[in-house]
Amino acid sequence: MKKVEFNSIWAKISIGFMIILVPIFILGYMSQKLAADELKQQTIQSTMSTIHQTSKNVDNIMTSIQELYKQISVDPRFQMYLASNFQALSDYDQHKKNSDMEDIFIEYANTNLYISKIILLVDEKKYVFPHTNGSSMSRDHMIHYIQQAAWYKDAVDKKGKLGWVGRHTEIDELFHSDDLIRDYAMSAVGMVKNYPVKKEMGILVFNINPINIRRVLEGVHLGSNSEVHLISPDGRDIYLRSRDNKMIMTMENTFNNEELLNATDKKGFSYEDYHGKKHLMIYESIGDTGYMVVGLIPESHLMQSSKKIKNLTYGLIFFIGLLVIIIGFYIVPRSISNRINVLIQKMIKVEQGDLVITQTIDSNDEIGIIDRHFNKMVKKLEALIQDNYVKQLKKREAELNALQFQINPHFLYNTLEIMNAIASVHKCYAICDISENLGEMFRYSISSDTSDFVNLSDELSHIKNYINIQKVRFGDRFEVYYDIEEGIEETKVLKFILQPIVENAMTHGFSKDMEKGFLEIAAFRDKHKLIIQVLDDGCGMDKDEVIRLNKAINEGTESLFSGDKSIGLKNVNMRIKLAYGQQYGIYLFSGENEGTRVIYTLPICEEYLLDDNKRIKE
């Protein structure tokens, strides 16, 4: 039997995990007790915050109606109506004035979404209300009947300030119609005065649209089986039940809690019996209107959350204990094995030539130390290979430069100047243009600036000279369009990156039987990148050919002088990657009979420099 060594990492981990179980059990029990109490306090605070916001929302509604009341009171049309001598008017004129005043009230009501109707009660002749033939009382008796109501007298006593009341028999009697009665949830009542004579004339009644009250109450989310109430000073109750989302606002519905209605505190909470069950009641008054917002949450709902926490905590303690045993004897050994496997996989990838490190082992034990030293070794190996790769690229570039300079460009440029002069003397202007364009191309290639980087505008001028010469050769077989974003002309780019691609488009893109081809050269900024596109509408390529060319210019290792039509593409792509980095270069998109699009991706350069490694600063 193998002897257990208590100094081994296996023994220490196992003992440590077992010791952890004891405080876990103690902390679990204490935490569920504290969490249950904290949850109850958070629920109370959250509900109080919700009720407070609802109170503010209703207060805003009431404030807007108070402002509307003030506007109507001082409206010259309204004051003229109050000052009118109805005794001297015919019945028709009286009716006309009442009708005009009703139109003015409708106009005002339309400016406030919370109002369903505005009612005016002055005397038996001056009135605006939807009195129907179904009423049991005449008009003058109706007005006298309303004037005896307590809320009417209270409105007169307030002298210019609105009073708020719930549903009342006297207001319902004005309508005597179920449809009209359902059209309001509560009312604002204010005394009106004829200001020129300083005489109190009657009252204005603003009926509040129940739809908007419902929207305010619907915004209160207190949980299942909860209710939110809007209670008037005399106990008229409007409330929304969460279980069926139904709003109750009948005139008979009152909130029977005298202690709450007479409370001096503006807000607070308590536990009350409601419909035979204990509820958490949270309330807050709405300004000085006498109205109150009340939220009722069943205590059983609060206990459900506490029970869930208790059950969850005990369940977690059980599973944590089980996990500790599993981790101590299974997970930890497996994690060690997994890290060793990571090292093995990295070694296999290096053996296969993949020197990109995508995963590291972040630890300070022996496995972590081995991984860090292995990573350093791979990076050094990659640096050596990269150094050799750069040297090979420079060798290829030197070979290309050797070919370019086999003919003395200065001699050719001077010869073209002579040809241009002779053609001008003999009025052979076509030859003048060709020699001038070709001369500009040679001037561009032998520029005294030894840098490989030029402004984008210079590279575009060079390609325009090349295209002008090709147009002499091909005539009107193709048209060229330029779409260059304003402000990027001074961006630095490599020399001679456009001509090989444009030459490919003319040589391979336009078939002989095409009547006319179109070529577009576009350049624009994309964040910190410069995007150049060369597009033609030629014969295009099939999918396999596009894949082969993209692979050849990005992955091919054959000589640049192999004779393949992708030589120019590979040369440009290789120079871009060497100058800017592997994330930049060119890519082809094409379809058979759909033309070809070549996209350059380059960095936007603030400044450029050329050193032994052709690095460029972005």
Coordinates of C-alpha atoms in Angstrom, one line a residue:
M1 CA 0.0 0.0 0.0
K2 CA 1.3 3.4 -1.0
K3 CA 2.2 5.6 1.9
V4 CA 0.4 9.0 2.1
E5 CA 2.7 12.0 2.3
F6 CA 1.1 14.9 4.0
N7 CA 3.6 17.3 2.6
S8 CA 2.5 16.5 -1.0
I9 CA 0.4 18.9 -3.0
W10 CA -2.4 16.3 -3.2
A11 CA -2.7 15.9 0.6
K12 CA -2.6 19.7 1.2
I13 CA -5.3 20.4 -1.3
S14 CA -7.6 17.6 0.0
I15 CA -7.2 18.7 3.7
G16 CA -7.7 22.4 2.8
F17 CA -10.9 21.7 0.9
M18 CA -12.3 19.6 3.8
I19 CA -11.5 22.4 6.3
I20 CA -13.3 24.9 4.1
L21 CA -16.6 23.1 4.6
V22 CA -17.0 24.1 8.3
P23 CA -17.1 27.9 7.8
I24 CA -19.2 27.4 4.7
F25 CA -22.0 25.8 6.7
I26 CA -21.9 28.5 9.4
L27 CA -21.7 31.4 7.0
G28 CA -24.5 29.9 4.9
Y29 CA -26.9 29.8 7.8
M30 CA -26.1 33.3 8.9
S31 CA -26.2 34.8 5.4
Q32 CA -29.7 33.5 4.7
K33 CA -31.0 35.1 7.9
L34 CA -29.3 38.4 7.0
A35 CA -30.4 38.2 3.4
A36 CA -34.0 37.6 4.3
D37 CA -34.1 40.7 6.5
E38 CA -32.2 42.8 3.9
L39 CA -34.6 41.7 1.2
K40 CA -37.6 42.8 3.2
Q41 CA -35.9 46.2 3.8
Q42 CA -35.0 46.5 0.2
T43 CA -38.6 45.7 -0.8
I44 CA -39.9 48.4 1.5
Q45 CA -37.4 51.0 0.2
S46 CA -38.0 50.1 -3.4
T47 CA -41.8 50.2 -3.0
M48 CA -41.5 53.6 -1.2
S49 CA -39.4 54.9 -4.0
T50 CA -42.0 53.6 -6.5
I51 CA -44.9 55.1 -4.6
H52 CA -43.0 58.4 -4.3
Q53 CA -42.5 58.5 -8.1
T54 CA -46.2 57.7 -8.6
S55 CA -47.1 60.5 -6.2
K56 CA -44.9 62.9 -8.2
N57 CA -46.5 61.8 -11.5
V58 CA -50.0 62.4 -10.2
D59 CA -48.9 65.7 -8.7
N60 CA -47.5 66.7 -12.1
I61 CA -50.9 66.0 -13.6
M62 CA -52.7 68.0 -11.0
T63 CA -50.2 70.9 -11.4
S64 CA -50.8 71.0 -15.2
I65 CA -54.6 71.2 -14.6
Q66 CA -54.1 73.9 -12.0
E67 CA -52.2 75.9 -14.7
L68 CA -55.0 75.3 -17.2
Y69 CA -57.5 76.5 -14.6
K70 CA -55.6 79.7 -14.2
Q71 CA -55.4 80.2 -18.0
I72 CA -59.2 79.8 -18.4
S73 CA -59.9 82.1 -15.4
V74 CA -58.1 85.0 -17.0
D75 CA -59.1 84.3 -20.6
P76 CA -60.8 87.5 -22.0
R77 CA -63.4 85.4 -23.8
F78 CA -64.3 83.6 -20.5
Q79 CA -64.4 86.9 -18.6
M80 CA -66.7 88.4 -21.2
Y81 CA -69.0 85.4 -21.0
L82 CA -69.2 85.8 -17.2
A83 CA -69.9 89.5 -17.5
S84 CA -72.7 88.9 -20.1
N85 CA -76.3 90.0 -19.0
F86 CA -78.2 86.8 -19.9
Q87 CA -81.4 88.3 -18.7
A88 CA -81.4 90.7 -21.7
L89 CA -80.7 88.0 -24.2
S90 CA -83.1 85.8 -26.1
D91 CA -83.1 82.1 -25.6
Y92 CA -81.3 81.6 -28.9
D93 CA -78.5 84.1 -27.9
Q94 CA -78.2 82.4 -24.5
H95 CA -77.8 79.1 -26.1
K96 CA -75.4 80.5 -28.6
K97 CA -73.1 81.9 -25.9
N98 CA -73.2 78.7 -23.9
S99 CA -72.4 76.7 -27.1
D100 CA -69.5 79.1 -27.9
M101 CA -68.1 78.7 -24.4
E102 CA -68.4 75.0 -24.7
D103 CA -66.3 75.1 -27.8
I104 CA -63.7 77.2 -26.0
F105 CA -63.6 74.5 -23.2
I106 CA -63.1 71.8 -25.8
E107 CA -60.2 73.8 -27.2
Y108 CA -58.6 74.0 -23.8
A109 CA -59.3 70.3 -23.0
N110 CA -57.5 69.3 -26.2
T111 CA -54.3 71.0 -24.9
N112 CA -54.3 68.7 -21.8
L113 CA -54.5 64.9 -22.4
Y114 CA -55.5 64.3 -18.8
I115 CA -58.9 66.1 -19.1
S116 CA -61.9 64.4 -20.5
K117 CA -64.4 67.3 -20.0
I118 CA -64.6 70.8 -18.6
I119 CA -67.9 71.8 -16.9
L120 CA -69.0 75.3 -15.9
L121 CA -71.8 76.0 -13.3
V122 CA -72.8 79.6 -12.8
D123 CA -76.6 79.9 -12.6
E124 CA -79.7 78.5 -14.2
K125 CA -78.8 80.3 -17.5
K126 CA -75.0 80.3 -17.6
Y127 CA -73.8 76.7 -17.7
V128 CA -71.7 74.3 -19.8
F129 CA -72.4 70.7 -19.1
P130 CA -73.7 67.6 -21.0
H131 CA -77.2 67.7 -19.5
T132 CA -79.4 65.0 -21.0
N133 CA -83.1 64.5 -21.1
G134 CA -82.8 61.5 -18.9
S135 CA -82.1 63.5 -15.8
S136 CA -84.7 63.5 -13.1
M137 CA -84.2 67.2 -12.3
S138 CA -84.6 70.4 -14.3
R139 CA -81.6 72.5 -15.1
D140 CA -82.1 75.2 -12.4
H141 CA -82.9 72.6 -9.8
M142 CA -79.8 70.6 -10.9
I143 CA -77.5 73.6 -10.4
H144 CA -79.1 74.4 -7.0
Y145 CA -78.7 70.7 -6.0
I146 CA -75.0 70.8 -6.8
Q147 CA -74.5 74.1 -5.0
Q148 CA -75.5 72.4 -1.8
A149 CA -72.8 69.7 -2.1
A150 CA -69.9 69.9 0.4
W151 CA -67.3 69.7 -2.3
Y152 CA -68.9 72.7 -4.1
K153 CA -68.8 74.8 -1.0
D154 CA -65.2 73.8 -0.4
A155 CA -64.2 74.9 -3.9
V156 CA -65.8 78.3 -3.3
D157 CA -63.9 78.6 0.0
K158 CA -60.5 77.9 -1.6
K159 CA -60.9 81.1 -3.6
G160 CA -58.9 80.5 -6.7
K161 CA -57.2 77.2 -5.9
L162 CA -58.4 73.9 -7.2
G163 CA -59.9 71.3 -4.9
W164 CA -59.8 67.6 -5.7
V165 CA -62.7 65.2 -5.3
G166 CA -63.4 61.6 -6.2
R167 CA -66.6 60.3 -7.9
H168 CA -69.7 62.0 -6.4
T169 CA -73.5 61.6 -7.0
E170 CA -73.9 65.3 -7.9
I171 CA -71.3 65.1 -10.7
D172 CA -72.7 61.8 -12.0
E173 CA -76.2 63.4 -12.0
L174 CA -74.9 66.0 -14.5
F175 CA -74.3 63.3 -17.0
H176 CA -77.1 60.7 -16.3
S177 CA -75.4 58.5 -18.9
D178 CA -73.2 55.4 -18.3
D179 CA -70.9 56.3 -21.2
L180 CA -70.3 59.8 -19.8
I181 CA -70.0 58.6 -16.2
R182 CA -67.3 56.2 -17.3
D183 CA -65.5 59.1 -18.9
Y184 CA -64.0 60.4 -15.7
A185 CA -62.2 59.0 -12.7
M186 CA -61.8 62.1 -10.5
S187 CA -62.5 65.8 -10.6
A188 CA -60.8 69.1 -10.0
V189 CA -63.1 71.9 -8.8
G190 CA -62.3 75.6 -8.6
M191 CA -64.2 78.8 -8.0
V192 CA -64.5 81.3 -10.9
K193 CA -64.7 85.1 -10.5
N194 CA -65.6 88.0 -12.7
Y195 CA -62.4 90.0 -12.1
P196 CA -63.6 93.4 -13.3
V197 CA -66.4 93.5 -10.7
K198 CA -64.6 91.1 -8.3
K199 CA -67.6 88.9 -8.0
E200 CA -67.7 85.2 -7.4
M201 CA -69.8 83.6 -10.2
G202 CA -69.7 79.8 -9.8
I203 CA -67.3 76.9 -10.3
L204 CA -65.3 75.1 -13.0
V205 CA -65.1 71.3 -12.9
F206 CA -62.3 69.4 -14.7
N207 CA -63.1 65.8 -15.1
I208 CA -59.9 63.6 -15.3
N209 CA -59.6 61.0 -18.0
P210 CA -59.5 57.5 -16.4
I211 CA -57.3 56.2 -19.2
N212 CA -54.4 58.4 -18.1
I213 CA -55.0 57.6 -14.4
R214 CA -54.8 53.9 -15.4
R215 CA -51.5 54.5 -17.2
V216 CA -50.0 56.1 -14.1
L217 CA -51.2 53.2 -11.9
E218 CA -50.0 50.6 -14.4
G219 CA -46.5 52.0 -14.1
V220 CA -46.4 50.8 -10.5
H221 CA -45.1 47.2 -10.3
L222 CA -45.3 45.8 -6.8
G223 CA -45.5 42.1 -7.5
S224 CA -48.2 39.5 -7.9
N225 CA -51.5 40.0 -6.0
S226 CA -50.5 43.6 -5.1
E227 CA -52.7 46.7 -5.5
V228 CA -52.0 50.4 -5.9
H229 CA -54.7 52.8 -4.8
L230 CA -55.4 56.5 -5.5
I231 CA -57.5 57.8 -2.6
S232 CA -59.3 61.1 -2.4
P233 CA -59.5 63.2 0.8
D234 CA -63.0 61.8 1.6
G235 CA -62.0 58.2 1.0
R236 CA -63.1 57.7 -2.6
D237 CA -60.9 54.9 -3.9
I238 CA -59.5 54.2 -7.4
Y239 CA -57.2 51.1 -7.5
L240 CA -55.6 48.7 -9.9
R241 CA -55.4 45.0 -9.2
S242 CA -52.2 43.3 -10.4
R243 CA -53.7 39.8 -10.6
D244 CA -56.2 40.8 -13.4
N245 CA -54.9 44.3 -14.4
K246 CA -58.4 45.7 -13.7
M247 CA -59.0 49.2 -12.5
I248 CA -61.8 49.7 -10.0
M249 CA -63.3 53.3 -9.8
T250 CA -67.0 52.9 -8.9
M251 CA -68.5 55.7 -6.8
E252 CA -69.5 53.1 -4.2
N253 CA -65.8 52.1 -3.7
T254 CA -64.2 53.6 -0.7
F255 CA -61.0 53.0 1.3
N256 CA -62.1 52.2 4.9
N257 CA -59.0 53.0 6.9
E258 CA -59.7 56.1 9.1
E259 CA -56.3 56.0 10.7
L260 CA -54.6 56.3 7.3
L261 CA -57.1 59.0 6.0
N262 CA -56.5 61.1 9.2
A263 CA -52.7 60.4 9.3
T264 CA -50.5 63.5 9.8
D265 CA -47.4 61.8 8.3
K266 CA -47.0 62.6 4.6
K267 CA -45.6 59.2 3.9
G268 CA -44.7 55.9 5.6
F269 CA -45.5 52.2 5.9
S270 CA -47.2 49.8 8.2
Y271 CA -48.7 46.3 8.3
E272 CA -52.5 46.2 8.0
D273 CA -55.3 43.7 7.6
Y274 CA -56.8 44.1 4.2
H275 CA -59.6 41.8 3.0
G276 CA -58.8 39.4 5.9
K277 CA -55.1 39.1 5.0
K278 CA -52.0 40.9 6.4
H279 CA -50.5 43.3 3.9
L280 CA -47.5 45.7 3.8
M281 CA -49.1 49.1 3.2
I282 CA -46.9 51.9 1.9
Y283 CA -48.4 55.4 1.4
E284 CA -47.5 58.9 0.4
S285 CA -49.6 62.1 0.1
I286 CA -49.8 64.1 -3.1
G287 CA -48.7 67.6 -2.3
D288 CA -51.4 69.5 -0.4
T289 CA -54.3 68.1 -2.5
G290 CA -55.4 65.6 0.2
Y291 CA -55.0 62.8 -2.3
M292 CA -52.8 59.8 -1.4
V293 CA -51.1 57.0 -3.2
V294 CA -51.2 53.7 -1.4
G295 CA -49.4 50.4 -2.3
L296 CA -50.6 47.1 -0.8
I297 CA -48.3 44.0 -0.9
P298 CA -49.4 40.7 0.7
E299 CA -47.1 39.7 3.5
S300 CA -47.2 36.2 2.1
H301 CA -45.5 37.5 -1.0
L302 CA -42.6 38.9 1.0
M303 CA -42.3 35.6 3.0
Q304 CA -42.2 33.7 -0.3
S305 CA -39.0 35.6 -1.3
S306 CA -37.5 34.9 2.1
K307 CA -38.4 31.2 1.8
K308 CA -36.8 31.0 -1.6
I309 CA -33.6 32.5 -0.2
K310 CA -33.6 30.0 2.7
N311 CA -34.2 27.0 0.5
L312 CA -31.6 28.3 -2.0
T313 CA -29.0 28.9 0.7
Y314 CA -29.4 25.4 2.2
G315 CA -29.4 23.9 -1.3
L316 CA -26.2 25.8 -2.1
I317 CA -24.5 24.6 1.1
F318 CA -25.3 21.0 0.2
F319 CA -24.0 21.4 -3.3
I320 CA -20.9 23.3 -2.2
G321 CA -20.0 20.5 0.2
L322 CA -20.5 18.0 -2.6
L323 CA -18.4 20.2 -5.0
V324 CA -15.6 20.5 -2.4
I325 CA -15.3 16.8 -2.3
I326 CA -15.4 16.5 -6.1
I327 CA -12.9 19.3 -6.6
G328 CA -10.5 18.0 -4.0
F329 CA -10.2 14.5 -5.5
Y330 CA -11.1 15.0 -9.1
I331 CA -11.1 18.6 -10.5
V332 CA -7.7 19.7 -9.2
P333 CA -5.8 16.6 -10.6
R334 CA -7.6 17.1 -13.9
S335 CA -6.6 20.7 -14.0
I336 CA -3.0 19.7 -13.7
S337 CA -3.4 17.2 -16.4
N338 CA -5.1 19.8 -18.7
R339 CA -2.2 22.2 -18.3
I340 CA 0.2 19.5 -19.2
N341 CA -1.9 18.8 -22.3
V342 CA -1.8 22.4 -23.2
L343 CA 2.0 22.3 -23.2
I344 CA 2.0 19.2 -25.4
Q345 CA -0.4 20.7 -27.9
K346 CA 1.8 23.8 -28.1
M347 CA 4.8 21.7 -28.8
I348 CA 3.0 19.8 -31.5
K349 CA 1.9 23.1 -33.2
V350 CA 5.5 24.3 -33.1
E351 CA 6.7 21.0 -34.6
Q352 CA 4.2 21.6 -37.5
G353 CA 5.5 25.1 -38.1
D354 CA 2.9 27.2 -36.3
L355 CA 4.8 29.6 -34.1
V356 CA 1.9 31.8 -33.1
I357 CA 1.3 31.5 -29.3
T358 CA -2.4 31.7 -28.7
Q359 CA -2.6 30.2 -25.2
T360 CA -0.5 30.7 -22.0
I361 CA -0.5 29.0 -18.7
D362 CA -0.9 31.6 -16.0
S363 CA 0.5 30.0 -12.9
N364 CA 3.6 30.2 -10.7
D365 CA 4.1 26.5 -10.1
E366 CA 6.5 24.3 -12.1
I367 CA 4.1 23.9 -15.0
G368 CA 3.8 27.7 -15.3
I369 CA 7.6 28.1 -15.2
I370 CA 8.1 25.5 -18.0
D371 CA 5.4 27.2 -20.1
R372 CA 7.0 30.7 -19.8
H373 CA 10.4 29.4 -20.8
F374 CA 8.9 27.5 -23.7
N375 CA 7.1 30.6 -24.9
K376 CA 10.3 32.6 -24.8
M377 CA 12.1 29.9 -26.8
V378 CA 9.3 30.0 -29.5
K379 CA 9.4 33.8 -29.8
K380 CA 13.2 33.7 -30.3
L381 CA 12.7 31.0 -33.0
E382 CA 10.0 33.1 -34.7
A383 CA 12.3 36.2 -34.6
L384 CA 15.1 34.3 -36.3
I385 CA 12.7 32.9 -39.0
Q386 CA 11.2 36.4 -39.5
D387 CA 14.7 37.9 -39.9
N388 CA 15.5 35.4 -42.5
Y389 CA 12.1 36.0 -44.2
V390 CA 12.8 39.7 -44.4
K391 CA 16.2 39.2 -45.9
Q392 CA 14.6 37.0 -48.6
L393 CA 12.0 39.7 -49.3
K394 CA 14.8 42.3 -49.7
K395 CA 16.6 40.0 -52.0
R396 CA 13.5 39.6 -54.2
E397 CA 13.0 43.4 -54.2
A398 CA 16.6 43.9 -55.2
E399 CA 16.1 41.5 -58.1
L400 CA 13.0 43.4 -59.1
N401 CA 14.9 46.8 -58.9
A402 CA 17.7 45.3 -61.0
L403 CA 15.2 44.5 -63.8
Q404 CA 13.6 48.0 -63.5
F405 CA 16.9 49.7 -63.9
Q406 CA 18.4 47.6 -66.8
I407 CA 17.5 50.6 -69.1
N408 CA 18.8 53.9 -68.0
P409 CA 15.7 55.9 -67.2
H410 CA 17.4 59.3 -67.6
F411 CA 18.4 58.4 -71.1
L412 CA 14.9 57.4 -72.0
Y413 CA 13.4 60.5 -70.4
N414 CA 15.7 62.8 -72.4
T415 CA 14.9 60.9 -75.5
L416 CA 11.2 61.3 -74.9
E417 CA 11.7 65.1 -74.5
I418 CA 13.4 65.1 -77.9
M419 CA 10.5 63.1 -79.5
N420 CA 8.0 65.5 -77.9
A421 CA 9.8 68.5 -79.4
I422 CA 10.0 67.0 -82.9
A423 CA 6.4 65.8 -82.8
S424 CA 5.3 69.3 -81.8
V425 CA 7.3 70.9 -84.7
H426 CA 5.5 68.5 -87.1
K427 CA 2.2 69.0 -85.4
C428 CA 1.9 65.3 -84.4
Y429 CA 0.0 66.1 -81.2
A430 CA -1.0 62.5 -80.5
I431 CA 2.8 61.7 -80.3
C432 CA 3.2 64.8 -78.1
D433 CA 0.7 63.6 -75.7
I434 CA 2.0 60.0 -75.5
S435 CA 5.6 61.1 -75.1
E436 CA 4.6 63.7 -72.5
N437 CA 2.6 61.1 -70.5
L438 CA 5.4 58.6 -70.7
G439 CA 7.9 61.3 -69.8
E440 CA 5.9 62.0 -66.6
M441 CA 5.9 58.3 -65.8
F442 CA 9.7 58.2 -66.1
R443 CA 10.0 61.4 -64.1
Y444 CA 7.8 59.7 -61.4
S445 CA 10.0 56.6 -61.3
I446 CA 13.4 58.5 -61.2
S447 CA 12.2 61.1 -58.7
S448 CA 15.0 62.5 -56.5
D449 CA 13.0 61.6 -53.4
T450 CA 14.5 58.2 -52.5
S451 CA 11.5 57.3 -50.3
D452 CA 9.1 54.5 -51.5
F453 CA 6.2 56.6 -50.1
V454 CA 4.4 59.3 -52.0
N455 CA 1.2 61.3 -51.7
L456 CA -1.9 59.5 -52.9
S457 CA -2.4 62.4 -55.4
D458 CA 1.0 61.6 -57.0
E459 CA 0.2 58.0 -57.4
L460 CA -3.1 58.9 -59.0
S461 CA -1.4 61.3 -61.4
H462 CA 1.0 58.5 -62.4
I463 CA -1.9 56.1 -63.1
K464 CA -3.7 58.8 -65.1
N465 CA -0.6 59.1 -67.3
Y466 CA -0.6 55.4 -67.8
I467 CA -4.3 55.3 -68.6
N468 CA -3.9 58.1 -71.1
I469 CA -1.3 56.1 -73.0
Q470 CA -3.5 53.0 -72.9
K471 CA -6.4 55.0 -74.3
V472 CA -4.3 55.8 -77.4
R473 CA -3.8 52.1 -77.8
F474 CA -7.4 51.0 -77.1
G475 CA -9.3 54.0 -78.3
D476 CA -12.8 54.3 -76.8
R477 CA -13.0 50.7 -75.6
F478 CA -13.1 51.8 -72.0
E479 CA -13.9 54.7 -69.7
V480 CA -12.2 55.5 -66.3
Y481 CA -13.9 57.1 -63.4
Y482 CA -12.4 58.4 -60.2
D483 CA -14.1 58.6 -56.8
I484 CA -11.6 60.1 -54.3
E485 CA -12.8 61.2 -50.9
E486 CA -11.9 64.9 -50.2
G487 CA -9.1 65.5 -47.8
I488 CA -7.1 62.2 -48.3
E489 CA -5.0 63.3 -51.3
E490 CA -2.0 63.9 -49.0
T491 CA -2.1 60.5 -47.4
K492 CA 1.2 58.6 -47.9
V493 CA 1.1 55.4 -49.9
L494 CA 3.7 53.2 -51.6
K495 CA 4.8 54.0 -55.1
F496 CA 3.7 51.8 -58.0
I497 CA 0.9 50.0 -56.3
L498 CA -1.9 51.0 -58.7
Q499 CA -0.4 50.4 -62.1
P500 CA -0.1 46.5 -61.9
I501 CA -3.7 46.1 -60.9
V502 CA -5.0 48.6 -63.5
E503 CA -2.9 46.9 -66.1
N504 CA -4.4 43.5 -65.1
A505 CA -7.9 44.9 -65.5
M506 CA -7.2 46.1 -69.0
T507 CA -5.3 43.0 -70.1
H508 CA -7.4 40.3 -68.5
G509 CA -10.7 42.0 -67.6
F510 CA -11.9 43.5 -70.9
S511 CA -12.6 40.8 -73.5
K512 CA -12.1 41.6 -77.2
D513 CA -15.8 41.3 -78.0
M514 CA -16.8 43.9 -75.4
E515 CA -18.1 47.1 -77.0
K516 CA -17.0 49.3 -74.1
G517 CA -15.6 48.7 -70.6
F518 CA -15.7 50.8 -67.5
L519 CA -13.0 51.1 -64.8
E520 CA -13.4 52.9 -61.5
I521 CA -10.7 53.9 -59.0
A522 CA -12.0 54.9 -55.6
A523 CA -10.3 55.8 -52.3
F524 CA -11.9 56.7 -49.0
R525 CA -11.1 56.7 -45.2
D526 CA -12.5 54.0 -43.0
K527 CA -11.6 55.0 -39.4
H528 CA -7.8 54.6 -39.2
K529 CA -7.5 52.8 -42.5
L530 CA -7.3 54.0 -46.2
I531 CA -9.3 51.8 -48.5
I532 CA -8.5 51.9 -52.3
Q533 CA -10.7 50.0 -54.8
V534 CA -10.1 49.2 -58.4
L535 CA -13.3 48.0 -60.1
D536 CA -13.9 46.9 -63.7
D537 CA -17.1 45.5 -65.4
G538 CA -15.2 43.0 -67.5
C539 CA -15.6 39.3 -67.9
G540 CA -14.6 38.5 -64.3
M541 CA -13.5 35.1 -63.0
D542 CA -15.2 32.1 -61.6
K543 CA -15.1 31.2 -57.9
D544 CA -12.3 28.7 -58.2
E545 CA -10.0 31.2 -60.0
V546 CA -10.7 33.9 -57.4
I547 CA -9.8 31.5 -54.6
R548 CA -6.6 30.4 -56.4
L549 CA -5.5 34.0 -57.1
N550 CA -6.1 35.1 -53.5
K551 CA -4.2 32.1 -52.2
A552 CA -1.4 32.7 -54.6
I553 CA -0.9 36.4 -53.8
N554 CA -1.3 35.9 -50.0
E555 CA 0.3 32.5 -49.4
G556 CA 2.3 31.7 -52.6
T557 CA 6.0 31.2 -52.2
E558 CA 6.9 30.7 -55.9
S559 CA 9.3 33.1 -57.5
L560 CA 8.0 36.5 -58.6
F561 CA 9.3 35.9 -62.0
S562 CA 7.5 32.6 -62.7
G563 CA 5.4 34.1 -65.5
D564 CA 2.0 33.7 -63.8
K565 CA -0.5 36.5 -64.3
S566 CA -0.6 37.1 -60.6
I567 CA 3.0 38.4 -60.5
G568 CA 1.9 42.0 -60.3
L569 CA -0.7 41.3 -57.6
K570 CA 1.8 39.3 -55.6
N571 CA 4.5 42.0 -55.9
V572 CA 2.1 44.8 -54.7
N573 CA 0.7 42.7 -51.9
M574 CA 4.2 41.6 -50.7
R575 CA 5.5 45.3 -50.7
I576 CA 2.4 46.4 -48.7
K577 CA 2.8 43.7 -46.1
L578 CA 6.5 44.3 -45.8
A579 CA 6.0 48.1 -45.3
Y580 CA 2.9 48.1 -43.1
G581 CA 2.5 44.7 -41.6
Q582 CA 0.6 41.4 -42.2
Q583 CA -2.8 42.9 -41.4
Y584 CA -2.7 45.0 -44.6
G585 CA -2.6 44.1 -48.2
I586 CA -5.0 43.5 -51.2
Y587 CA -7.8 41.1 -51.8
L588 CA -9.8 40.2 -54.9
F589 CA -13.6 39.8 -55.3
S590 CA -15.1 38.7 -58.6
G591 CA -17.8 36.6 -60.3
E592 CA -18.1 35.2 -63.8
N593 CA -19.4 38.0 -66.1
E594 CA -19.7 40.3 -63.1
G595 CA -16.4 42.2 -63.3
T596 CA -13.6 42.2 -60.7
R597 CA -13.0 44.3 -57.6
V598 CA -9.5 44.6 -56.0
I599 CA -9.4 46.2 -52.5
Y600 CA -6.3 47.7 -50.9
T601 CA -6.3 48.0 -47.1
L602 CA -3.6 50.5 -45.9
P603 CA -3.1 52.5 -42.7
I604 CA -3.7 56.2 -42.6
C605 CA -0.2 57.5 -42.1
E606 CA 0.5 60.7 -40.1
E607 CA 4.2 60.4 -41.1
Y608 CA 6.3 57.8 -42.8
L609 CA 9.8 56.6 -42.6
L610 CA 11.8 53.9 -44.3
D611 CA 14.5 51.9 -42.4
D612 CA 16.1 48.5 -42.7
N613 CA 12.9 46.7 -41.7
K614 CA 10.6 49.1 -43.7
R615 CA 8.5 50.0 -40.7
I616 CA 5.9 52.7 -41.0
K617 CA 4.4 54.7 -38.1
E618 CA 0.7 55.1 -38.0

